[in-house]
XYZ file of C-alpha atoms in Angstrom:
60
model
C -20.320 53.411 -161.947
C -16.395 52.446 -162.892
C -15.260 54.078 -165.879
C -15.998 52.508 -169.878
C -15.817 52.827 -173.341
C -18.491 54.171 -175.400
C -18.681 52.743 -179.161
C -19.766 55.816 -181.267
C -21.510 56.484 -184.692
C -20.474 60.321 -185.797
C -21.856 62.453 -188.507
C -19.318 61.035 -190.930
C -20.587 57.294 -190.506
C -17.584 56.167 -188.715
C -16.930 54.275 -185.694
C -15.127 56.413 -182.790
C -14.421 54.988 -178.341
C -14.472 57.937 -176.274
C -13.952 56.689 -172.612
C -15.687 58.289 -169.113
C -14.568 58.454 -166.320
C -16.899 56.828 -162.698
C -18.763 60.923 -162.730
C -19.266 60.444 -166.669
C -16.707 62.987 -167.537
C -14.619 61.694 -171.232
C -11.295 60.611 -170.808
C -10.043 60.560 -173.077
C -11.843 59.956 -177.231
C -10.092 57.964 -180.694
C -9.964 58.773 -183.715
C -12.429 57.487 -186.145
C -12.896 54.262 -187.288
C -13.596 52.663 -190.673
C -15.177 49.730 -188.886
C -16.411 48.685 -185.504
C -14.078 46.142 -185.210
C -11.509 48.177 -185.820
C -12.388 50.539 -183.052
C -12.664 48.024 -180.643
C -9.327 46.399 -181.544
C -8.207 50.323 -180.742
C -9.719 50.128 -176.961
C -7.999 46.994 -176.497
C -5.284 48.214 -177.261
C -5.668 51.360 -175.097
C -6.215 48.722 -172.126
C -3.237 46.951 -173.033
C -0.896 49.276 -173.376
C -2.073 52.436 -170.658
C -1.012 50.055 -168.304
C 2.715 50.054 -168.925
C 3.117 52.951 -170.655
C 5.422 56.147 -168.728
C 5.125 59.177 -168.184
C 7.162 61.115 -171.013
C 7.599 65.222 -169.132
C 8.208 67.648 -171.923
C 6.668 70.439 -170.622
C 10.478 71.410 -169.856
């Protein structure tokens, strides 16, 4: 199984997404969105930006 984004509704009736690895472990989770469309836009932003993101190591 490949990694996947899951859309779900939280207890406050907001839409969120979580990214699950192939083994089913959650590796990222979103903020709460007011609509499913906004959550999907959030997923698209992660998909677009993660591939070019750099690592900013601030651990000292």
